[in-house]
Tab-separated table of C-alpha atoms in Angstrom:
chain	number	residue	atom	x	y	z
A	11	MET	CA	127.725	61.900	173.313
A	12	LEU	CA	129.196	65.249	172.302
A	13	ARG	CA	132.330	63.595	170.938
A	14	MET	CA	130.227	61.128	168.928
A	15	LEU	CA	128.256	63.989	167.314
A	16	GLN	CA	131.467	65.831	166.380
A	17	LYS	CA	132.853	62.695	164.713
A	18	ARG	CA	129.661	62.169	162.684
A	19	THR	CA	129.712	65.848	161.555
A	20	SER	CA	133.291	65.568	160.372
A	21	MET	CA	132.438	62.375	158.459
A	22	VAL	CA	129.601	64.164	156.601
A	23	LYS	CA	131.979	67.007	155.631
A	24	LEU	CA	134.416	64.492	154.183
A	25	LEU	CA	131.732	62.721	152.163
A	26	VAL	CA	130.370	65.965	150.542
A	27	PRO	CA	133.060	67.792	148.464
A	28	ARG	CA	131.580	71.294	148.583
A	29	PRO	CA	134.262	73.219	146.622
A	30	ARG	CA	134.007	70.802	143.675
A	31	LEU	CA	130.212	71.036	143.808
A	32	ASN	CA	130.328	74.862	143.646
A	33	THR	CA	132.791	74.738	140.767
A	34	THR	CA	130.568	72.363	138.816
A	35	ILE	CA	127.504	74.599	139.283
A	36	ALA	CA	129.463	77.672	138.164
A	37	GLN	CA	130.749	75.871	135.066
A	38	THR	CA	127.237	74.692	134.181
A	39	THR	CA	125.887	78.233	134.518
A	40	ILE	CA	128.603	79.632	132.248
A	41	LYS	CA	127.950	77.003	129.593
A	42	GLU	CA	124.261	77.901	129.487
A	43	ILE	CA	124.992	81.535	128.523
A	44	PRO	CA	125.087	81.845	124.724
A	45	THR	CA	128.155	83.550	123.394
A	46	ILE	CA	128.021	85.770	120.298
A	47	LYS	CA	130.872	85.029	117.980
A	48	GLN	CA	132.328	87.909	116.022
A	49	VAL	CA	131.451	87.471	112.366
A	50	SER	CA	134.550	87.378	110.206
A	51	ILE	CA	134.327	89.122	106.835
A	52	SER	CA	136.415	87.780	103.990
A	53	LYS	CA	138.365	90.041	101.670
A	54	SER	CA	136.071	89.186	98.747
A	55	GLU	CA	132.997	90.040	100.836
A	56	LYS	CA	134.469	93.424	101.699
A	57	THR	CA	135.238	94.086	98.041
A	58	VAL	CA	131.692	93.204	96.978
A	59	GLY	CA	130.292	95.289	99.848
A	60	ARG	CA	132.270	98.359	98.791
A	61	TRP	CA	131.044	97.860	95.223
A	62	PHE	CA	127.409	97.730	96.387
A	63	LEU	CA	128.063	100.860	98.442
A	64	GLY	CA	129.462	102.577	95.350
A	65	VAL	CA	126.352	101.648	93.357
A	66	SER	CA	124.070	103.052	96.062
A	67	GLY	CA	126.151	106.244	96.189
A	68	MET	CA	125.845	106.733	92.433
A	69	VAL	CA	122.082	106.187	92.612
A	70	PHE	CA	121.917	108.795	95.390
A	71	VAL	CA	123.649	111.326	93.126
A	72	ALA	CA	121.335	110.369	90.242
A	73	VAL	CA	118.269	111.126	92.384
A	74	GLY	CA	119.738	114.529	93.260
A	75	LEU	CA	120.513	115.275	89.611
A	76	GLY	CA	117.001	114.205	88.645
A	77	GLY	CA	115.571	116.615	91.199
A	78	VAL	CA	117.619	119.507	89.851
A	79	THR	CA	116.649	118.588	86.283
A	80	ARG	CA	112.975	118.617	87.230
A	81	LEU	CA	113.186	121.844	89.240
A	82	THR	CA	115.026	123.700	86.462
A	83	GLU	CA	112.443	122.361	83.963
A	84	SER	CA	115.171	120.804	81.849
A	85	GLY	CA	113.759	117.291	81.439
A	86	LEU	CA	112.076	117.873	78.060
A	87	SER	CA	115.042	119.542	76.360
A	88	MET	CA	116.327	116.302	74.773
A	89	VAL	CA	113.617	114.954	72.488
A	90	THR	CA	115.404	111.769	71.341
A	91	TRP	CA	116.808	108.752	73.186
A	92	LYS	CA	119.554	106.269	72.285
A	93	LEU	CA	120.655	103.280	74.323
A	94	THR	CA	124.353	104.123	74.032
A	95	GLY	CA	123.815	107.826	74.642
A	96	GLU	CA	123.585	110.991	72.577
A	97	ARG	CA	126.633	112.937	71.468
A	98	MET	CA	126.967	116.372	73.000
A	99	PRO	CA	126.623	119.168	70.388
A	100	ARG	CA	129.970	120.838	69.757
A	101	SER	CA	129.538	123.429	67.048
A	102	GLN	CA	127.041	126.248	66.844
A	103	GLU	CA	125.437	124.475	63.886
A	104	GLU	CA	124.856	121.308	65.930
A	105	TRP	CA	123.338	123.361	68.744
A	106	ALA	CA	121.018	124.988	66.266
A	107	GLN	CA	119.926	121.562	64.991
A	108	GLU	CA	119.124	120.355	68.513
A	109	PHE	CA	117.260	123.568	69.247
A	110	SER	CA	115.187	123.198	66.057
A	111	LYS	CA	114.142	119.702	67.234
A	112	TYR	CA	113.099	121.107	70.602
A	113	GLN	CA	111.062	123.854	68.898
A	114	GLN	CA	108.744	121.250	67.382
A	115	TYR	CA	107.370	120.138	70.779
A	116	PRO	CA	104.723	121.597	73.132
A	117	GLU	CA	107.051	122.930	75.833
A	118	TYR	CA	108.664	125.374	73.431
A	119	LYS	CA	105.439	126.313	71.647
A	120	LEU	CA	103.345	126.913	74.774
A	121	LYS	CA	105.908	127.985	77.333
A	122	ASN	CA	109.369	128.822	75.984
A	123	ALA	CA	108.609	130.526	72.662
A	124	SER	CA	110.985	133.360	73.515
A	125	MET	CA	113.881	131.082	74.481
A	126	THR	CA	117.237	131.623	72.761
A	127	VAL	CA	119.840	129.007	71.800
A	128	GLU	CA	122.055	130.122	74.670
A	129	GLU	CA	119.245	129.576	77.178
A	130	PHE	CA	118.488	126.223	75.585
A	131	LYS	CA	122.092	125.102	76.146
A	132	PHE	CA	121.629	125.220	79.925
A	133	ILE	CA	118.521	123.016	80.100
A	134	TYR	CA	120.000	120.629	77.512
A	135	LEU	CA	123.177	120.291	79.559
A	136	MET	CA	121.214	119.500	82.745
A	137	GLU	CA	119.277	116.686	81.070
A	138	TYR	CA	122.431	115.435	79.303
A	139	ILE	CA	124.339	115.119	82.601
A	140	HIS	CA	121.430	113.275	84.202
A	141	ARG	CA	121.198	110.781	81.349
A	142	MET	CA	124.933	110.158	81.111
A	143	TRP	CA	125.175	109.656	84.871
A	144	GLY	CA	122.483	106.994	84.584
A	145	ARG	CA	124.520	105.217	81.909
A	146	ALA	CA	127.615	105.503	84.124
A	147	ILE	CA	125.700	103.665	86.852
A	148	GLY	CA	124.978	100.885	84.364
A	149	GLY	CA	128.675	100.566	83.486
A	150	PHE	CA	129.804	100.737	87.125
A	151	PHE	CA	127.360	97.948	87.935
A	152	LEU	CA	127.757	95.662	84.927
A	153	VAL	CA	131.557	95.413	84.549
A	154	PRO	CA	132.403	94.556	88.201
A	155	ALA	CA	129.350	92.274	88.422
A	156	ALA	CA	130.601	90.198	85.506
A	157	TYR	CA	134.101	90.015	87.034
A	158	PHE	CA	132.901	89.076	90.530
A	159	TRP	CA	130.523	86.465	89.104
A	160	LYS	CA	133.322	84.841	87.113
A	161	LYS	CA	135.665	84.849	90.128
A	162	GLY	CA	133.034	83.216	92.346
A	163	TYR	CA	132.674	86.150	94.758
A	164	PHE	CA	128.873	85.807	94.844
A	165	CYS	CA	126.965	83.314	96.962
A	166	PRO	CA	123.614	82.070	95.535
A	167	LYS	CA	121.661	84.666	97.541
A	168	THR	CA	123.902	87.500	96.337
A	169	LYS	CA	123.573	86.294	92.749
A	170	ASN	CA	119.801	86.691	92.958
A	171	SER	CA	120.231	90.223	94.320
A	172	VAL	CA	122.681	91.112	91.541
A	173	LEU	CA	120.280	89.857	88.867
A	174	LEU	CA	117.441	91.850	90.422
A	175	LEU	CA	119.540	95.028	90.654
A	176	GLY	CA	120.726	94.663	87.064
A	177	THR	CA	117.135	94.281	85.872
A	178	LEU	CA	116.047	97.337	87.844
A	179	ILE	CA	118.879	99.458	86.424
A	180	GLY	CA	117.909	98.509	82.875
A	181	LEU	CA	114.222	99.151	83.493
A	182	GLN	CA	115.017	102.467	85.166
A	183	GLY	CA	116.590	103.787	81.978
A	184	LEU	CA	113.559	102.727	79.936
A	185	MET	CA	111.200	104.203	82.541
A	186	GLY	CA	113.074	107.509	82.339
A	187	TRP	CA	112.496	107.782	78.601
A	188	TYR	CA	108.884	106.594	78.967
A	189	MET	CA	108.398	109.430	81.449
A	190	VAL	CA	109.985	112.042	79.145
A	191	LYS	CA	107.807	110.904	76.219
A	192	SER	CA	104.685	111.817	78.201
A	193	GLY	CA	105.814	115.449	78.148
A	194	LEU	CA	106.545	115.400	74.425
A	195	GLU	CA	103.140	114.103	73.385
A	196	ASN	CA	100.798	116.464	71.609
A	197	ARG	CA	98.170	116.490	74.367
A	198	PHE	CA	98.564	120.119	75.460
A	199	GLU	CA	96.151	121.998	73.214
A	200	ASP	CA	95.008	124.926	75.340
A	201	GLN	CA	97.273	127.971	75.662
A	202	ASN	CA	96.912	127.743	79.452
A	203	ASP	CA	98.165	124.153	79.555
A	204	VAL	CA	101.578	123.597	81.132
A	205	PRO	CA	103.594	120.967	79.245
A	206	ARG	CA	104.935	118.509	81.821
A	207	VAL	CA	105.630	114.828	82.229
A	208	SER	CA	102.965	112.546	83.641
A	209	GLN	CA	102.988	112.622	87.446
A	210	TYR	CA	102.270	108.883	87.424
A	211	ARG	CA	105.368	108.113	85.377
A	212	LEU	CA	107.442	110.568	87.407
A	213	ALA	CA	106.388	108.854	90.642
A	214	SER	CA	107.153	105.425	89.153
A	215	HIS	CA	110.588	106.625	88.034
A	216	LEU	CA	111.397	108.006	91.491
A	217	ALA	CA	109.999	104.963	93.317
A	218	ALA	CA	112.132	102.633	91.181
A	219	ALA	CA	115.214	104.731	91.996
A	220	PHE	CA	114.442	104.505	95.723
A	221	VAL	CA	113.994	100.722	95.518
A	222	LEU	CA	117.256	100.399	93.593
A	223	TYR	CA	119.046	102.529	96.193
A	224	ALA	CA	117.540	100.626	99.137
A	225	LEU	CA	118.488	97.206	97.750
A	226	SER	CA	122.065	98.174	96.935
A	227	LEU	CA	122.590	99.901	100.299
A	228	SER	CA	121.107	96.943	102.197
A	229	GLN	CA	123.458	94.582	100.386
A	230	ALA	CA	126.406	96.833	101.205
A	231	MET	CA	125.559	96.877	104.905
A	232	SER	CA	125.111	93.105	105.062
A	233	LYS	CA	128.574	92.629	103.542
A	234	LEU	CA	130.528	95.333	105.360
A	235	PHE	CA	129.038	95.146	108.871
A	236	PRO	CA	126.656	92.190	109.267
A	237	SER	CA	123.844	92.340	111.799
A	238	GLU	CA	124.575	90.786	115.210
A	239	PRO	CA	122.019	89.163	117.525
A	240	PHE	CA	121.315	90.827	120.853
A	241	VAL	CA	118.822	90.467	123.701
A	242	VAL	CA	116.747	93.225	125.322
A	243	LYS	CA	115.342	92.811	128.835
A	244	ALA	CA	111.877	94.313	129.086
A	245	LYS	CA	108.782	93.789	131.211
A	246	LYS	CA	106.617	94.207	128.149
A	247	ALA	CA	108.134	93.370	124.818
A	248	PHE	CA	107.270	96.351	122.607
A	249	ASN	CA	107.599	95.527	118.932
A	250	ILE	CA	110.514	97.781	117.962
A	251	LYS	CA	110.964	95.904	114.692
A	252	GLY	CA	107.385	96.560	113.653
A	253	LEU	CA	107.613	100.257	114.470
A	254	SER	CA	110.914	100.630	112.606
A	255	HIS	CA	109.460	98.918	109.527
A	256	MET	CA	106.397	101.174	109.679
A	257	THR	CA	108.657	104.234	109.853
A	258	LYS	CA	110.704	103.000	106.905
A	259	GLY	CA	107.545	102.336	104.876
A	260	MET	CA	106.162	105.790	105.639
A	261	VAL	CA	109.431	107.416	104.556
A	262	PHE	CA	109.138	105.659	101.193
A	263	LEU	CA	105.430	106.461	100.799
A	264	THR	CA	105.972	110.128	101.671
A	265	ALA	CA	108.780	110.371	99.109
A	266	VAL	CA	106.563	108.885	96.382
A	267	SER	CA	103.795	111.335	97.277
A	268	GLY	CA	106.422	114.072	96.915
A	269	ALA	CA	106.864	112.994	93.294
A	270	PHE	CA	103.171	113.741	92.696
A	271	VAL	CA	103.684	117.137	94.333
A	272	ALA	CA	106.591	117.828	91.965
A	273	GLY	CA	104.758	116.489	88.914
A	274	LEU	CA	101.765	118.769	89.472
A	275	ASP	CA	103.694	121.770	90.850
A	276	ALA	CA	101.501	121.309	93.917
A	277	GLY	CA	104.083	123.024	96.115
A	278	LEU	CA	102.933	126.343	94.679
A	279	VAL	CA	99.209	126.190	95.456
A	280	TYR	CA	99.165	126.798	99.243
A	281	ASN	CA	102.367	128.346	100.562
A	282	SER	CA	101.413	128.518	104.221
A	283	PHE	CA	101.801	126.229	107.227
A	284	PRO	CA	100.291	124.663	109.288
A	285	LYS	CA	97.039	125.824	107.670
A	286	MET	CA	96.439	125.740	103.938
A	287	GLY	CA	95.442	129.348	103.359
A	288	ASP	CA	92.820	130.162	105.985
A	289	SER	CA	91.596	126.606	106.400
A	290	TRP	CA	92.875	123.343	107.853
A	291	ILE	CA	91.081	121.482	105.056
A	292	PRO	CA	90.700	123.502	101.805
A	293	ASP	CA	87.344	123.662	100.023
A	294	ASP	CA	88.780	122.659	96.625
A	295	MET	CA	90.150	119.283	97.704
A	296	TRP	CA	87.394	117.219	96.061
A	297	GLN	CA	86.398	119.297	93.058
A	298	PHE	CA	87.410	116.702	90.404
A	299	LYS	CA	84.982	114.021	89.262
A	300	PRO	CA	85.114	111.075	89.764
A	301	ILE	CA	86.236	111.825	93.301
A	302	GLN	CA	89.219	109.422	93.332
A	303	ARG	CA	90.951	111.526	90.686
A	304	ASN	CA	91.630	114.163	93.310
A	305	ILE	CA	94.095	111.905	95.147
A	306	THR	CA	96.621	111.964	92.312
A	307	GLU	CA	95.481	114.781	89.984
A	308	ASN	CA	94.255	117.643	92.177
A	309	PRO	CA	97.254	119.757	93.302
A	310	THR	CA	95.485	120.801	96.511
A	311	THR	CA	94.690	117.227	97.538
A	312	VAL	CA	98.156	116.025	96.564
A	313	GLN	CA	99.799	118.674	98.757
A	314	PHE	CA	97.416	117.921	101.638
A	315	ASN	CA	98.227	114.202	101.434
A	316	HIS	CA	101.955	114.921	101.386
A	317	ARG	CA	101.611	117.035	104.525
A	318	ILE	CA	99.687	114.301	106.360
A	319	LEU	CA	102.168	111.607	105.330
A	320	GLY	CA	105.092	113.781	106.395
A	321	ILE	CA	103.564	114.489	109.808
A	322	THR	CA	102.844	110.776	110.260
A	323	THR	CA	106.441	109.902	109.427
A	324	VAL	CA	107.787	112.390	111.976
A	325	SER	CA	105.333	111.098	114.592
A	326	LEU	CA	106.430	107.490	114.064
A	327	ALA	CA	110.121	108.417	114.241
A	328	THR	CA	109.494	110.362	117.456
A	329	ALA	CA	107.492	107.496	118.997
A	330	LEU	CA	110.289	105.070	118.147
A	331	TRP	CA	112.853	107.344	119.801
A	332	LEU	CA	110.749	107.752	122.951
A	333	VAL	CA	109.944	104.048	123.306
A	334	THR	CA	113.585	102.980	123.095
A	335	ARG	CA	114.978	105.559	125.554
A	336	ARG	CA	114.881	103.171	128.529
A	337	MET	CA	115.995	100.085	126.632
A	338	GLN	CA	119.567	98.879	126.750
A	339	LEU	CA	120.361	98.628	123.053
A	340	PRO	CA	123.755	98.220	121.343
A	341	LYS	CA	125.568	101.421	120.431
A	342	ARG	CA	125.011	101.102	116.697
A	343	ALA	CA	121.265	100.548	117.161
A	344	ASN	CA	121.041	103.617	119.411
A	345	TRP	CA	122.966	105.683	116.875
A	346	ALA	CA	120.596	104.573	114.118
A	347	ILE	CA	117.503	105.467	116.174
A	348	ASN	CA	118.912	108.898	117.013
A	349	ALA	CA	119.792	109.451	113.355
A	350	VAL	CA	116.258	108.561	112.184
A	351	PHE	CA	114.724	110.855	114.828
A	352	ALA	CA	117.001	113.825	114.042
A	353	MET	CA	116.742	113.448	110.265
A	354	ALA	CA	112.946	113.107	110.333
A	355	TRP	CA	112.630	116.487	112.039
A	356	THR	CA	115.280	118.010	109.766
A	357	GLN	CA	113.436	116.755	106.702
A	358	ALA	CA	110.121	118.123	107.969
A	359	THR	CA	111.744	121.499	108.634
A	360	LEU	CA	113.221	121.514	105.131
A	361	GLY	CA	109.816	120.705	103.658
A	362	VAL	CA	108.037	123.521	105.472
A	363	THR	CA	110.818	126.001	104.652
A	364	THR	CA	110.686	125.005	100.980
A	365	LEU	CA	106.924	125.507	100.939
A	366	LEU	CA	106.982	128.908	102.652
A	367	ASN	CA	109.650	130.171	100.231
A	368	TYR	CA	107.749	129.097	97.093
A	369	VAL	CA	109.957	126.106	96.244
A	370	PRO	CA	113.397	127.588	95.446
A	371	VAL	CA	115.677	125.138	93.614
A	372	PRO	CA	118.386	124.799	96.337
A	373	LEU	CA	115.884	124.133	99.141
A	374	ALA	CA	113.737	121.806	97.054
A	375	THR	CA	116.814	119.814	95.996
A	376	ALA	CA	117.924	119.540	99.614
A	377	HIS	CA	114.427	118.387	100.577
A	378	GLN	CA	114.398	115.635	97.937
A	379	SER	CA	117.901	114.478	98.852
A	380	GLY	CA	116.912	114.608	102.522
A	381	SER	CA	114.226	111.995	101.913
A	382	LEU	CA	116.907	109.626	100.651
A	383	VAL	CA	119.126	110.360	103.663
A	384	LEU	CA	116.188	109.609	105.974
A	385	LEU	CA	115.510	106.365	104.112
A	386	SER	CA	119.198	105.461	104.523
A	387	PHE	CA	118.992	105.869	108.297
A	388	ALA	CA	115.732	103.876	108.421
A	389	LEU	CA	117.397	101.051	106.466
A	390	TRP	CA	120.378	101.185	108.804
A	391	LEU	CA	118.081	100.869	111.816
A	392	SER	CA	116.255	97.866	110.317
A	393	HIS	CA	119.631	96.290	109.635
A	394	GLU	CA	120.861	96.780	113.208
A	395	ILE	CA	117.779	95.312	114.934
A	396	ARG	CA	117.293	92.480	112.481
A	397	PHE	CA	118.177	89.790	115.062
A	398	LEU	CA	116.669	91.504	118.116
A	399	LYS	CA	115.268	89.112	120.738
A	400	TYR	CA	113.301	89.912	123.898
A	401	LEU	CA	113.988	88.489	127.372
A	402	PRO	CA	111.180	89.104	129.914
A	403	LYS	CA	112.339	90.542	133.234
């Protein structure tokens, strides 16, 4: 009986090919795992990407120049506008002619009546550089765009983006002059009035610049280092994408509120932190009637709103950093999160320092440029986690 059982056992072993069965299972398991192919970037795509990056870089510089122009109160020195640009005065006679034009407008009459021609040259030069840089952006965009379009470097989606960017660049120039005109209008009658551009038009001008920068930078990133899909294992799938988009939106909203602060010189009304004077909420926040005017026209309310938006932005960036600490994310995504977190706190520190020092030009310029750096990191983060997927543990 024992011999018969041994023979039957050996027959079963022969009938079931175990090594082949194990190999087949292993092969099936390997085939089920999705592989991420490395995205190849063509030479033309790289060229277009570098061009988009150049456009975004020039817009970044334009925002910085605009901040300096505003802070040095130079924006109303040029009282005319030409599409092709104004010629820089060369002789003393030409400078005198430009100065005589400036003397006819409210800023000179109510604020700079003692200004000399030599002092006028500085503010004129600041505004001239800002305007000519804007026209340089137009040329840097238009000429390569026409060449790339003719050569077929643009896919249909990129063509739509190029048309949108070109429209925004053109409108930005018109918006700039529309903003300047608001400061040249004869609406400052009282001797205590401060001639300045409309804070609404200033905010629109800055917001358009930020949108232009964001679109061009996003296009550059998609061409130079496309987003790659990745999977995160988590017991509870926290919406990182939603939080990153909220942070990005708050960065933009805080920057636009900063334009209202600049337009109303609201950075000079309460130069203390964290309280505003002796109070957490000042008594003069709602003194304008109707009450909604205070949100955009009362310097105290405008500064208060900017503080709240800034604190909210820092809180969101910190929450995003804390939530993702235990997640296994790709290196680039981790770098982007760390960059957003570090820059948010740096920007907040710059803002408080600028306020406590009564808005000096270097600090205020750094603060405005810092908002664009923070937006850049937020855009980078959104780009990196674009194809994020969750896998429950």
